[in-house]
Amino acid sequence: MMGSSSVEDLDEQPNDHIVSRGWQKNFANELHQVAVLDILARRVVQRDRPIKNNFAERGFMTYVSPSGEVLRDADKAFQQIERRVLNKVREVGVRSRVTDDHREAVVQLFTIHLVRSQAFRDSQFAVLNKAEPDFVRDWPKNPKLLEKYQLHLGRLPYPGEVEALVMQWFAAQRSGGVVFESLDHSIDTIVNVLRKWQLQVVACPDSLPGFVLGDVPVVHANLALKKFGFRDGLAVGDADVIMAPISRRVLVCFSKEPRRPATITTKQSLRTLNSLTFRVARREVACHPHDGADAQRACASLEHDLPRGALLTVKAR
């Protein structure tokens, strides 16, 4: 595979952006800085963080293969997609015609950020943690496995041999295999879900503070079930809300029925939409530095601002 190196190089891995710098730039000031809120503390922790250091983790897109190769193929593929779609996504607005090319660009941007979010990785690790004890217990007694041992090795496994192999496999999965070995499947699954939905564009006027962007930038939620994102075990296909702000002033929602472009007119409408970004975020949310104080107040009133019903509807104005 391309992009390989030795495991000793891990400490020198790049500072990988979980949310692309190109996307964050749409929320930053002229110095490419954003205000950052800690959602647990519910306060602004930095008012001028450079986007080059924001929503980033060293070696996040690195996968150590079972043979010890350090691979970065997925990061290169994601960067190629970002370069291709970001300019097209920036053209989306309530006054512009949204073409199939625009919708596909949003689909691609949302998909790669869903599968490379820390929330998605956490959900995969949770599955591994739940499954490992059962595998360690059951596989040494699996009749088909014992039959293969006898056929290929002429013997049954030694005591503890199968358990060790199972634990080695789980360790390899935790080093990145659980995400990167099934990455193409994950991308195809999400792309096929999003392509079935319509796209609604929602604008926020200059008279209001702007939209906020989370470290899990794409919201997928099921309001009827009160499940928010991968953290709550929600698959993208089971969501009834899929949305994200693409800039400080423009947000896009996927919907199963066509909806006209809309412009919100009240601070409460803004807070309702931003509350979903806060709710799905893992640790931090960023916004334009001028919006930091209002975002902090909105974060503090998160539970009050979340949509009350089973559906999220942004009406055209």
PDB file of C-alpha atoms in Angstrom:
ATOM      1  CA  MET A   1       0.000   0.000   0.000  1.00  0.00           C
ATOM      2  CA  MET A   2       1.160   3.562  -0.569  1.00  0.00           C
ATOM      3  CA  GLY A   3       2.104   5.953   2.185  1.00  0.00           C
ATOM      4  CA  SER A   4       3.812   3.426   4.468  1.00  0.00           C
ATOM      5  CA  SER A   5       6.670   3.887   6.908  1.00  0.00           C
ATOM      6  CA  SER A   6       7.953   2.176  10.032  1.00  0.00           C
ATOM      7  CA  VAL A   7       6.195   2.055  13.391  1.00  0.00           C
ATOM      8  CA  GLU A   8       9.108   4.022  14.903  1.00  0.00           C
ATOM      9  CA  ASP A   9       7.946   7.091  12.942  1.00  0.00           C
ATOM     10  CA  LEU A  10       4.679   7.418  14.886  1.00  0.00           C
ATOM     11  CA  ASP A  11       5.950  10.265  17.065  1.00  0.00           C
ATOM     12  CA  GLU A  12       6.649  12.287  13.923  1.00  0.00           C
ATOM     13  CA  GLN A  13       3.178  11.886  12.432  1.00  0.00           C
ATOM     14  CA  PRO A  14       1.346  15.007  11.170  1.00  0.00           C
ATOM     15  CA  ASN A  15      -1.173  16.895  13.239  1.00  0.00           C
ATOM     16  CA  ASP A  16      -4.260  15.514  11.475  1.00  0.00           C
ATOM     17  CA  HIS A  17      -7.377  17.643  11.205  1.00  0.00           C
ATOM     18  CA  ILE A  18     -10.509  15.777  12.218  1.00  0.00           C
ATOM     19  CA  VAL A  19     -12.442  18.729  10.762  1.00  0.00           C
ATOM     20  CA  SER A  20     -10.699  20.051   7.666  1.00  0.00           C
ATOM     21  CA  ARG A  21      -9.038  23.458   7.819  1.00  0.00           C
ATOM     22  CA  GLY A  22     -10.914  24.461   4.679  1.00  0.00           C
ATOM     23  CA  TRP A  23     -14.234  23.915   6.443  1.00  0.00           C
ATOM     24  CA  GLN A  24     -13.097  25.663   9.630  1.00  0.00           C
ATOM     25  CA  LYS A  25     -11.933  28.645   7.585  1.00  0.00           C
ATOM     26  CA  ASN A  26     -15.599  29.396   6.807  1.00  0.00           C
ATOM     27  CA  PHE A  27     -16.116  30.220  10.511  1.00  0.00           C
ATOM     28  CA  ALA A  28     -12.857  32.029  11.240  1.00  0.00           C
ATOM     29  CA  ASN A  29     -11.894  35.694  11.295  1.00  0.00           C
ATOM     30  CA  GLU A  30      -9.456  37.284   8.854  1.00  0.00           C
ATOM     31  CA  LEU A  31      -6.559  35.911  10.911  1.00  0.00           C
ATOM     32  CA  HIS A  32      -7.950  32.365  10.531  1.00  0.00           C
ATOM     33  CA  GLN A  33      -8.820  32.169  14.221  1.00  0.00           C
ATOM     34  CA  VAL A  34     -11.909  30.810  15.974  1.00  0.00           C
ATOM     35  CA  ALA A  35     -13.326  30.946  19.471  1.00  0.00           C
ATOM     36  CA  VAL A  36     -13.496  27.504  21.090  1.00  0.00           C
ATOM     37  CA  LEU A  37     -15.968  26.329  23.736  1.00  0.00           C
ATOM     38  CA  ASP A  38     -15.588  23.357  26.040  1.00  0.00           C
ATOM     39  CA  ILE A  39     -19.044  21.774  26.025  1.00  0.00           C
ATOM     40  CA  LEU A  40     -18.606  20.106  29.423  1.00  0.00           C
ATOM     41  CA  ALA A  41     -17.460  23.306  31.127  1.00  0.00           C
ATOM     42  CA  ARG A  42     -19.933  25.217  28.929  1.00  0.00           C
ATOM     43  CA  ARG A  43     -17.616  28.146  28.463  1.00  0.00           C
ATOM     44  CA  VAL A  44     -15.191  29.662  25.977  1.00  0.00           C
ATOM     45  CA  VAL A  45     -11.726  28.275  26.674  1.00  0.00           C
ATOM     46  CA  GLN A  46      -9.909  30.155  23.914  1.00  0.00           C
ATOM     47  CA  ARG A  47     -11.053  33.196  21.957  1.00  0.00           C
ATOM     48  CA  ASP A  48      -8.455  33.207  19.196  1.00  0.00           C
ATOM     49  CA  ARG A  49      -7.292  29.674  18.456  1.00  0.00           C
ATOM     50  CA  PRO A  50      -5.663  29.320  15.001  1.00  0.00           C
ATOM     51  CA  ILE A  51      -7.555  26.822  12.869  1.00  0.00           C
ATOM     52  CA  LYS A  52      -4.272  25.104  12.025  1.00  0.00           C
ATOM     53  CA  ASN A  53      -4.284  23.827  15.634  1.00  0.00           C
ATOM     54  CA  ASN A  54      -8.012  23.303  16.075  1.00  0.00           C
ATOM     55  CA  PHE A  55      -9.907  20.007  15.863  1.00  0.00           C
ATOM     56  CA  ALA A  56      -6.637  18.203  15.196  1.00  0.00           C
ATOM     57  CA  GLU A  57      -4.865  15.204  16.692  1.00  0.00           C
ATOM     58  CA  ARG A  58      -1.391  13.943  15.911  1.00  0.00           C
ATOM     59  CA  GLY A  59      -1.437  10.715  13.910  1.00  0.00           C
ATOM     60  CA  PHE A  60      -5.246  10.465  13.940  1.00  0.00           C
ATOM     61  CA  MET A  61      -5.312   9.270  10.336  1.00  0.00           C
ATOM     62  CA  THR A  62      -2.451   6.804  10.828  1.00  0.00           C
ATOM     63  CA  TYR A  63      -3.089   3.059  10.773  1.00  0.00           C
ATOM     64  CA  VAL A  64      -0.515   0.549  11.999  1.00  0.00           C
ATOM     65  CA  SER A  65      -1.024  -2.690  10.051  1.00  0.00           C
ATOM     66  CA  PRO A  66      -0.516  -6.130  11.654  1.00  0.00           C
ATOM     67  CA  SER A  67       2.891  -6.265   9.936  1.00  0.00           C
ATOM     68  CA  GLY A  68       3.920  -2.998  11.610  1.00  0.00           C
ATOM     69  CA  GLU A  69       3.573  -0.701   8.583  1.00  0.00           C
ATOM     70  CA  VAL A  70       2.441   2.842   9.298  1.00  0.00           C
ATOM     71  CA  LEU A  71      -0.156   3.669   6.647  1.00  0.00           C
ATOM     72  CA  ARG A  72      -1.792   6.979   5.736  1.00  0.00           C
ATOM     73  CA  ASP A  73      -3.693   6.049   2.596  1.00  0.00           C
ATOM     74  CA  ALA A  74      -7.067   7.203   3.956  1.00  0.00           C
ATOM     75  CA  ASP A  75      -5.763  10.675   4.807  1.00  0.00           C
ATOM     76  CA  LYS A  76      -4.502  11.163   1.256  1.00  0.00           C
ATOM     77  CA  ALA A  77      -7.838  10.002  -0.145  1.00  0.00           C
ATOM     78  CA  PHE A  78      -9.776  12.336   2.178  1.00  0.00           C
ATOM     79  CA  GLN A  79      -7.594  15.310   1.239  1.00  0.00           C
ATOM     80  CA  GLN A  80      -8.248  14.664  -2.435  1.00  0.00           C
ATOM     81  CA  ILE A  81     -11.998  14.670  -1.792  1.00  0.00           C
ATOM     82  CA  GLU A  82     -11.785  17.870   0.253  1.00  0.00           C
ATOM     83  CA  ARG A  83      -9.874  19.714  -2.455  1.00  0.00           C
ATOM     84  CA  ARG A  84     -12.458  18.630  -5.000  1.00  0.00           C
ATOM     85  CA  VAL A  85     -15.632  19.502  -3.067  1.00  0.00           C
ATOM     86  CA  LEU A  86     -14.945  22.438  -0.727  1.00  0.00           C
ATOM     87  CA  ASN A  87     -15.165  25.171  -3.352  1.00  0.00           C
ATOM     88  CA  LYS A  88     -18.384  23.684  -4.690  1.00  0.00           C
ATOM     89  CA  VAL A  89     -19.834  23.527  -1.156  1.00  0.00           C
ATOM     90  CA  ARG A  90     -18.970  27.215  -0.593  1.00  0.00           C
ATOM     91  CA  GLU A  91     -21.215  28.100  -3.552  1.00  0.00           C
ATOM     92  CA  VAL A  92     -24.295  26.820  -1.708  1.00  0.00           C
ATOM     93  CA  GLY A  93     -26.624  29.569  -0.443  1.00  0.00           C
ATOM     94  CA  VAL A  94     -30.312  30.432  -0.191  1.00  0.00           C
ATOM     95  CA  ARG A  95     -30.113  32.731  -3.218  1.00  0.00           C
ATOM     96  CA  SER A  96     -28.140  30.382  -5.434  1.00  0.00           C
ATOM     97  CA  ARG A  97     -29.393  27.442  -7.438  1.00  0.00           C
ATOM     98  CA  VAL A  98     -28.385  24.202  -5.745  1.00  0.00           C
ATOM     99  CA  THR A  99     -27.503  21.715  -8.463  1.00  0.00           C
ATOM    100  CA  ASP A 100     -26.939  17.980  -8.296  1.00  0.00           C
ATOM    101  CA  ASP A 101     -23.211  18.731  -8.278  1.00  0.00           C
ATOM    102  CA  HIS A 102     -23.638  20.926  -5.203  1.00  0.00           C
ATOM    103  CA  ARG A 103     -25.662  18.240  -3.428  1.00  0.00           C
ATOM    104  CA  GLU A 104     -23.092  15.582  -4.283  1.00  0.00           C
ATOM    105  CA  ALA A 105     -20.294  17.801  -2.959  1.00  0.00           C
ATOM    106  CA  VAL A 106     -22.151  18.152   0.351  1.00  0.00           C
ATOM    107  CA  VAL A 107     -22.736  14.387   0.430  1.00  0.00           C
ATOM    108  CA  GLN A 108     -19.014  13.743  -0.001  1.00  0.00           C
ATOM    109  CA  LEU A 109     -17.973  16.337   2.586  1.00  0.00           C
ATOM    110  CA  PHE A 110     -20.458  15.045   5.168  1.00  0.00           C
ATOM    111  CA  THR A 111     -19.531  11.408   4.554  1.00  0.00           C
ATOM    112  CA  ILE A 112     -15.784  11.721   5.029  1.00  0.00           C
ATOM    113  CA  HIS A 113     -16.285  13.741   8.195  1.00  0.00           C
ATOM    114  CA  LEU A 114     -18.770  11.257   9.626  1.00  0.00           C
ATOM    115  CA  VAL A 115     -16.413   8.310   9.167  1.00  0.00           C
ATOM    116  CA  ARG A 116     -13.308  10.108  10.389  1.00  0.00           C
ATOM    117  CA  SER A 117     -14.877  11.641  13.484  1.00  0.00           C
ATOM    118  CA  GLN A 118     -13.652  10.583  16.889  1.00  0.00           C
ATOM    119  CA  ALA A 119     -17.268   9.772  17.760  1.00  0.00           C
ATOM    120  CA  PHE A 120     -17.388   7.168  14.973  1.00  0.00           C
ATOM    121  CA  ARG A 121     -14.090   5.678  16.145  1.00  0.00           C
ATOM    122  CA  ASP A 122     -15.325   5.616  19.750  1.00  0.00           C
ATOM    123  CA  SER A 123     -18.445   3.726  18.637  1.00  0.00           C
ATOM    124  CA  GLN A 124     -16.344   1.135  16.823  1.00  0.00           C
ATOM    125  CA  PHE A 125     -14.143   0.653  19.883  1.00  0.00           C
ATOM    126  CA  ALA A 126     -17.249   0.212  22.034  1.00  0.00           C
ATOM    127  CA  VAL A 127     -18.371  -2.649  19.780  1.00  0.00           C
ATOM    128  CA  LEU A 128     -14.928  -4.266  20.092  1.00  0.00           C
ATOM    129  CA  ASN A 129     -14.937  -3.949  23.874  1.00  0.00           C
ATOM    130  CA  LYS A 130     -18.357  -5.550  24.103  1.00  0.00           C
ATOM    131  CA  ALA A 131     -17.513  -8.403  21.724  1.00  0.00           C
ATOM    132  CA  GLU A 132     -14.013  -9.386  22.893  1.00  0.00           C
ATOM    133  CA  PRO A 133     -14.921 -11.360  26.052  1.00  0.00           C
ATOM    134  CA  ASP A 134     -17.427 -13.474  24.097  1.00  0.00           C
ATOM    135  CA  PHE A 135     -14.910 -14.150  21.333  1.00  0.00           C
ATOM    136  CA  VAL A 136     -12.175 -15.132  23.806  1.00  0.00           C
ATOM    137  CA  ARG A 137     -14.612 -17.476  25.551  1.00  0.00           C
ATOM    138  CA  ASP A 138     -16.297 -19.041  22.504  1.00  0.00           C
ATOM    139  CA  TRP A 139     -13.713 -19.322  19.723  1.00  0.00           C
ATOM    140  CA  PRO A 140     -11.502 -21.960  21.402  1.00  0.00           C
ATOM    141  CA  LYS A 141     -14.571 -24.254  21.358  1.00  0.00           C
ATOM    142  CA  ASN A 142     -15.722 -23.390  17.824  1.00  0.00           C
ATOM    143  CA  PRO A 143     -16.173 -26.726  15.931  1.00  0.00           C
ATOM    144  CA  LYS A 144     -15.269 -25.266  12.532  1.00  0.00           C
ATOM    145  CA  LEU A 145     -12.099 -23.685  13.900  1.00  0.00           C
ATOM    146  CA  LEU A 146     -11.060 -26.943  15.576  1.00  0.00           C
ATOM    147  CA  GLU A 147     -11.736 -28.773  12.318  1.00  0.00           C
ATOM    148  CA  LYS A 148      -9.466 -26.353  10.419  1.00  0.00           C
ATOM    149  CA  TYR A 149      -6.680 -26.820  12.959  1.00  0.00           C
ATOM    150  CA  GLN A 150      -6.889 -30.573  12.544  1.00  0.00           C
ATOM    151  CA  LEU A 151      -7.012 -30.314   8.752  1.00  0.00           C
ATOM    152  CA  HIS A 152      -4.159 -27.827   8.244  1.00  0.00           C
ATOM    153  CA  LEU A 153      -1.894 -28.494  11.243  1.00  0.00           C
ATOM    154  CA  GLY A 154      -2.730 -32.072  12.072  1.00  0.00           C
ATOM    155  CA  ARG A 155      -3.462 -31.167  15.672  1.00  0.00           C
ATOM    156  CA  LEU A 156      -5.813 -29.317  17.961  1.00  0.00           C
ATOM    157  CA  PRO A 157      -4.788 -25.876  19.286  1.00  0.00           C
ATOM    158  CA  TYR A 158      -2.535 -25.744  22.314  1.00  0.00           C
ATOM    159  CA  PRO A 159      -4.087 -24.436  25.544  1.00  0.00           C
ATOM    160  CA  GLY A 160      -4.397 -20.642  25.295  1.00  0.00           C
ATOM    161  CA  GLU A 161      -3.362 -20.529  21.620  1.00  0.00           C
ATOM    162  CA  VAL A 162      -6.714 -19.498  20.177  1.00  0.00           C
ATOM    163  CA  GLU A 163      -7.298 -17.017  22.994  1.00  0.00           C
ATOM    164  CA  ALA A 164      -3.960 -15.353  22.206  1.00  0.00           C
ATOM    165  CA  LEU A 165      -4.780 -15.142  18.502  1.00  0.00           C
ATOM    166  CA  VAL A 166      -8.174 -13.611  19.241  1.00  0.00           C
ATOM    167  CA  MET A 167      -6.628 -10.991  21.536  1.00  0.00           C
ATOM    168  CA  GLN A 168      -3.966 -10.178  18.893  1.00  0.00           C
ATOM    169  CA  TRP A 169      -6.720  -9.615  16.330  1.00  0.00           C
ATOM    170  CA  PHE A 170      -8.618  -7.302  18.667  1.00  0.00           C
ATOM    171  CA  ALA A 171      -5.406  -5.374  19.413  1.00  0.00           C
ATOM    172  CA  ALA A 172      -4.831  -4.894  15.668  1.00  0.00           C
ATOM    173  CA  GLN A 173      -8.388  -3.656  15.298  1.00  0.00           C
ATOM    174  CA  ARG A 174      -7.859  -1.120  18.076  1.00  0.00           C
ATOM    175  CA  SER A 175      -4.717   0.165  16.378  1.00  0.00           C
ATOM    176  CA  GLY A 176      -6.939   1.373  13.523  1.00  0.00           C
ATOM    177  CA  GLY A 177      -8.066  -1.740  11.704  1.00  0.00           C
ATOM    178  CA  VAL A 178     -11.645  -1.457  12.923  1.00  0.00           C
ATOM    179  CA  VAL A 179     -11.905   1.886  11.103  1.00  0.00           C
ATOM    180  CA  PHE A 180      -9.533   1.669   8.159  1.00  0.00           C
ATOM    181  CA  GLU A 181     -10.051  -1.952   7.080  1.00  0.00           C
ATOM    182  CA  SER A 182     -13.771  -1.296   6.579  1.00  0.00           C
ATOM    183  CA  LEU A 183     -13.458   2.328   5.456  1.00  0.00           C
ATOM    184  CA  ASP A 184     -14.672   1.809   1.891  1.00  0.00           C
ATOM    185  CA  HIS A 185     -17.743  -0.046   3.160  1.00  0.00           C
ATOM    186  CA  SER A 186     -18.502   2.683   5.724  1.00  0.00           C
ATOM    187  CA  ILE A 187     -18.188   5.413   3.094  1.00  0.00           C
ATOM    188  CA  ASP A 188     -20.361   3.577   0.574  1.00  0.00           C
ATOM    189  CA  THR A 189     -23.039   2.953   3.196  1.00  0.00           C
ATOM    190  CA  ILE A 190     -23.290   6.608   4.246  1.00  0.00           C
ATOM    191  CA  VAL A 191     -23.065   7.970   0.701  1.00  0.00           C
ATOM    192  CA  ASN A 192     -25.947   5.728  -0.376  1.00  0.00           C
ATOM    193  CA  VAL A 193     -28.062   6.979   2.536  1.00  0.00           C
ATOM    194  CA  LEU A 194     -27.411  10.672   1.894  1.00  0.00           C
ATOM    195  CA  ARG A 195     -27.947  10.462  -1.853  1.00  0.00           C
ATOM    196  CA  LYS A 196     -31.555   9.449  -1.227  1.00  0.00           C
ATOM    197  CA  TRP A 197     -32.327  12.649   0.673  1.00  0.00           C
ATOM    198  CA  GLN A 198     -33.091  16.177  -0.468  1.00  0.00           C
ATOM    199  CA  LEU A 199     -31.053  19.209   0.528  1.00  0.00           C
ATOM    200  CA  GLN A 200     -32.456  22.288   2.260  1.00  0.00           C
ATOM    201  CA  VAL A 201     -30.355  25.428   2.615  1.00  0.00           C
ATOM    202  CA  VAL A 202     -30.791  27.573   5.739  1.00  0.00           C
ATOM    203  CA  ALA A 203     -29.303  31.066   6.034  1.00  0.00           C
ATOM    204  CA  CYS A 204     -28.457  33.092   9.122  1.00  0.00           C
ATOM    205  CA  PRO A 205     -28.551  36.894   8.581  1.00  0.00           C
ATOM    206  CA  ASP A 206     -25.798  39.261   9.684  1.00  0.00           C
ATOM    207  CA  SER A 207     -28.142  40.667  12.348  1.00  0.00           C
ATOM    208  CA  LEU A 208     -27.729  37.445  14.365  1.00  0.00           C
ATOM    209  CA  PRO A 209     -24.684  35.627  15.713  1.00  0.00           C
ATOM    210  CA  GLY A 210     -23.569  32.816  13.427  1.00  0.00           C
ATOM    211  CA  PHE A 211     -23.716  29.044  13.333  1.00  0.00           C
ATOM    212  CA  VAL A 212     -21.235  26.993  15.353  1.00  0.00           C
ATOM    213  CA  LEU A 213     -19.097  24.084  14.153  1.00  0.00           C
ATOM    214  CA  GLY A 214     -18.460  21.048  16.332  1.00  0.00           C
ATOM    215  CA  ASP A 215     -15.560  18.623  16.615  1.00  0.00           C
ATOM    216  CA  VAL A 216     -18.177  16.208  15.280  1.00  0.00           C
ATOM    217  CA  PRO A 217     -19.237  18.600  12.516  1.00  0.00           C
ATOM    218  CA  VAL A 218     -22.136  16.631  11.007  1.00  0.00           C
ATOM    219  CA  VAL A 219     -25.214  16.182  13.150  1.00  0.00           C
ATOM    220  CA  HIS A 220     -27.212  13.013  12.733  1.00  0.00           C
ATOM    221  CA  ALA A 221     -29.977  12.510  15.234  1.00  0.00           C
ATOM    222  CA  ASN A 222     -33.294  10.804  15.776  1.00  0.00           C
ATOM    223  CA  LEU A 223     -35.437  13.276  17.669  1.00  0.00           C
ATOM    224  CA  ALA A 224     -38.266  10.800  18.249  1.00  0.00           C
ATOM    225  CA  LEU A 225     -35.881   8.358  19.947  1.00  0.00           C
ATOM    226  CA  LYS A 226     -33.804  11.172  21.512  1.00  0.00           C
ATOM    227  CA  LYS A 227     -30.614   9.696  20.098  1.00  0.00           C
ATOM    228  CA  PHE A 228     -27.812  11.969  18.984  1.00  0.00           C
ATOM    229  CA  GLY A 229     -24.990  10.639  16.841  1.00  0.00           C
ATOM    230  CA  PHE A 230     -22.722   7.622  17.017  1.00  0.00           C
ATOM    231  CA  ARG A 231     -22.232   8.199  20.739  1.00  0.00           C
ATOM    232  CA  ASP A 232     -25.835   7.096  21.303  1.00  0.00           C
ATOM    233  CA  GLY A 233     -25.438   4.095  18.977  1.00  0.00           C
ATOM    234  CA  LEU A 234     -27.380   5.759  16.174  1.00  0.00           C
ATOM    235  CA  ALA A 235     -26.674   4.663  12.600  1.00  0.00           C
ATOM    236  CA  VAL A 236     -26.833   7.366   9.935  1.00  0.00           C
ATOM    237  CA  GLY A 237     -29.612   5.468   8.177  1.00  0.00           C
ATOM    238  CA  ASP A 238     -31.770   5.627  11.306  1.00  0.00           C
ATOM    239  CA  ALA A 239     -31.510   9.414  11.669  1.00  0.00           C
ATOM    240  CA  ASP A 240     -34.402  11.785  10.992  1.00  0.00           C
ATOM    241  CA  VAL A 241     -32.108  14.847  11.121  1.00  0.00           C
ATOM    242  CA  ILE A 242     -28.839  15.115   9.202  1.00  0.00           C
ATOM    243  CA  MET A 243     -27.379  18.612   9.074  1.00  0.00           C
ATOM    244  CA  ALA A 244     -24.286  20.749   9.458  1.00  0.00           C
ATOM    245  CA  PRO A 245     -23.324  24.400   9.080  1.00  0.00           C
ATOM    246  CA  ILE A 246     -21.085  24.818   6.065  1.00  0.00           C
ATOM    247  CA  SER A 247     -20.174  28.375   7.059  1.00  0.00           C
ATOM    248  CA  ARG A 248     -20.922  30.969   9.707  1.00  0.00           C
ATOM    249  CA  ARG A 249     -23.995  32.072   7.747  1.00  0.00           C
ATOM    250  CA  VAL A 250     -25.164  28.931   5.899  1.00  0.00           C
ATOM    251  CA  LEU A 251     -26.379  25.567   7.196  1.00  0.00           C
ATOM    252  CA  VAL A 252     -27.648  22.627   5.165  1.00  0.00           C
ATOM    253  CA  CYS A 253     -30.162  19.977   6.191  1.00  0.00           C
ATOM    254  CA  PHE A 254     -30.895  16.687   4.491  1.00  0.00           C
ATOM    255  CA  SER A 255     -34.601  15.911   4.389  1.00  0.00           C
ATOM    256  CA  LYS A 256     -36.667  13.086   2.950  1.00  0.00           C
ATOM    257  CA  GLU A 257     -39.043  15.555   1.298  1.00  0.00           C
ATOM    258  CA  PRO A 258     -38.057  18.653  -0.730  1.00  0.00           C
ATOM    259  CA  ARG A 259     -37.983  21.842   1.344  1.00  0.00           C
ATOM    260  CA  ARG A 260     -37.600  25.414   0.200  1.00  0.00           C
ATOM    261  CA  PRO A 261     -34.567  27.459   1.221  1.00  0.00           C
ATOM    262  CA  ALA A 262     -35.126  29.301   4.488  1.00  0.00           C
ATOM    263  CA  THR A 263     -33.680  32.218   6.422  1.00  0.00           C
ATOM    264  CA  ILE A 264     -33.973  32.143  10.194  1.00  0.00           C
ATOM    265  CA  THR A 265     -35.049  35.441  11.765  1.00  0.00           C
ATOM    266  CA  THR A 266     -34.785  34.949  15.524  1.00  0.00           C
ATOM    267  CA  LYS A 267     -32.009  34.195  17.963  1.00  0.00           C
ATOM    268  CA  GLN A 268     -34.112  31.316  19.331  1.00  0.00           C
ATOM    269  CA  SER A 269     -34.239  29.660  15.911  1.00  0.00           C
ATOM    270  CA  LEU A 270     -30.460  29.980  15.720  1.00  0.00           C
ATOM    271  CA  ARG A 271     -30.044  28.491  19.178  1.00  0.00           C
ATOM    272  CA  THR A 272     -32.292  25.550  18.321  1.00  0.00           C
ATOM    273  CA  LEU A 273     -30.112  24.653  15.352  1.00  0.00           C
ATOM    274  CA  ASN A 274     -26.876  25.284  17.236  1.00  0.00           C
ATOM    275  CA  SER A 275     -28.128  23.177  20.146  1.00  0.00           C
ATOM    276  CA  LEU A 276     -27.972  20.084  17.934  1.00  0.00           C
ATOM    277  CA  THR A 277     -24.335  20.814  17.094  1.00  0.00           C
ATOM    278  CA  PHE A 278     -23.584  21.223  20.803  1.00  0.00           C
ATOM    279  CA  ARG A 279     -25.437  18.009  21.649  1.00  0.00           C
ATOM    280  CA  VAL A 280     -23.574  15.869  19.108  1.00  0.00           C
ATOM    281  CA  ALA A 281     -20.120  17.362  19.773  1.00  0.00           C
ATOM    282  CA  ARG A 282     -17.651  15.198  21.636  1.00  0.00           C
ATOM    283  CA  ARG A 283     -15.667  17.828  23.521  1.00  0.00           C
ATOM    284  CA  GLU A 284     -15.430  21.206  21.758  1.00  0.00           C
ATOM    285  CA  VAL A 285     -17.355  23.566  19.496  1.00  0.00           C
ATOM    286  CA  ALA A 286     -15.863  26.450  17.498  1.00  0.00           C
ATOM    287  CA  CYS A 287     -17.349  29.672  16.179  1.00  0.00           C
ATOM    288  CA  HIS A 288     -16.354  33.066  14.826  1.00  0.00           C
ATOM    289  CA  PRO A 289     -14.626  35.022  17.640  1.00  0.00           C
ATOM    290  CA  HIS A 290     -17.405  37.644  17.570  1.00  0.00           C
ATOM    291  CA  ASP A 291     -19.965  34.927  18.338  1.00  0.00           C
ATOM    292  CA  GLY A 292     -18.173  33.456  21.336  1.00  0.00           C
ATOM    293  CA  ALA A 293     -20.142  35.188  24.099  1.00  0.00           C
ATOM    294  CA  ASP A 294     -23.535  34.282  22.636  1.00  0.00           C
ATOM    295  CA  ALA A 295     -22.390  30.730  21.911  1.00  0.00           C
ATOM    296  CA  GLN A 296     -21.364  30.388  25.550  1.00  0.00           C
ATOM    297  CA  ARG A 297     -24.822  31.476  26.700  1.00  0.00           C
ATOM    298  CA  ALA A 298     -26.422  29.088  24.201  1.00  0.00           C
ATOM    299  CA  CYS A 299     -24.260  26.220  25.414  1.00  0.00           C
ATOM    300  CA  ALA A 300     -25.412  26.895  28.975  1.00  0.00           C
ATOM    301  CA  SER A 301     -29.072  26.693  27.875  1.00  0.00           C
ATOM    302  CA  LEU A 302     -28.564  23.632  25.665  1.00  0.00           C
ATOM    303  CA  GLU A 303     -31.258  21.410  27.174  1.00  0.00           C
ATOM    304  CA  HIS A 304     -33.826  24.214  26.958  1.00  0.00           C
ATOM    305  CA  ASP A 305     -33.015  24.941  23.301  1.00  0.00           C
ATOM    306  CA  LEU A 306     -33.130  21.399  21.880  1.00  0.00           C
ATOM    307  CA  PRO A 307     -36.120  20.727  19.567  1.00  0.00           C
ATOM    308  CA  ARG A 308     -39.120  19.569  21.562  1.00  0.00           C
ATOM    309  CA  GLY A 309     -40.949  17.547  18.928  1.00  0.00           C
ATOM    310  CA  ALA A 310     -40.071  14.483  16.892  1.00  0.00           C
ATOM    311  CA  LEU A 311     -39.288  16.512  13.768  1.00  0.00           C
ATOM    312  CA  LEU A 312     -37.044  19.455  12.959  1.00  0.00           C
ATOM    313  CA  THR A 313     -38.663  21.862  10.520  1.00  0.00           C
ATOM    314  CA  VAL A 314     -37.080  25.122   9.386  1.00  0.00           C
ATOM    315  CA  LYS A 315     -39.782  27.104   7.591  1.00  0.00           C
ATOM    316  CA  ALA A 316     -39.081  29.326   4.636  1.00  0.00           C
ATOM    317  CA  ARG A 317     -39.210  33.062   5.314  1.00  0.00           C
TER     318      ARG A 317
END
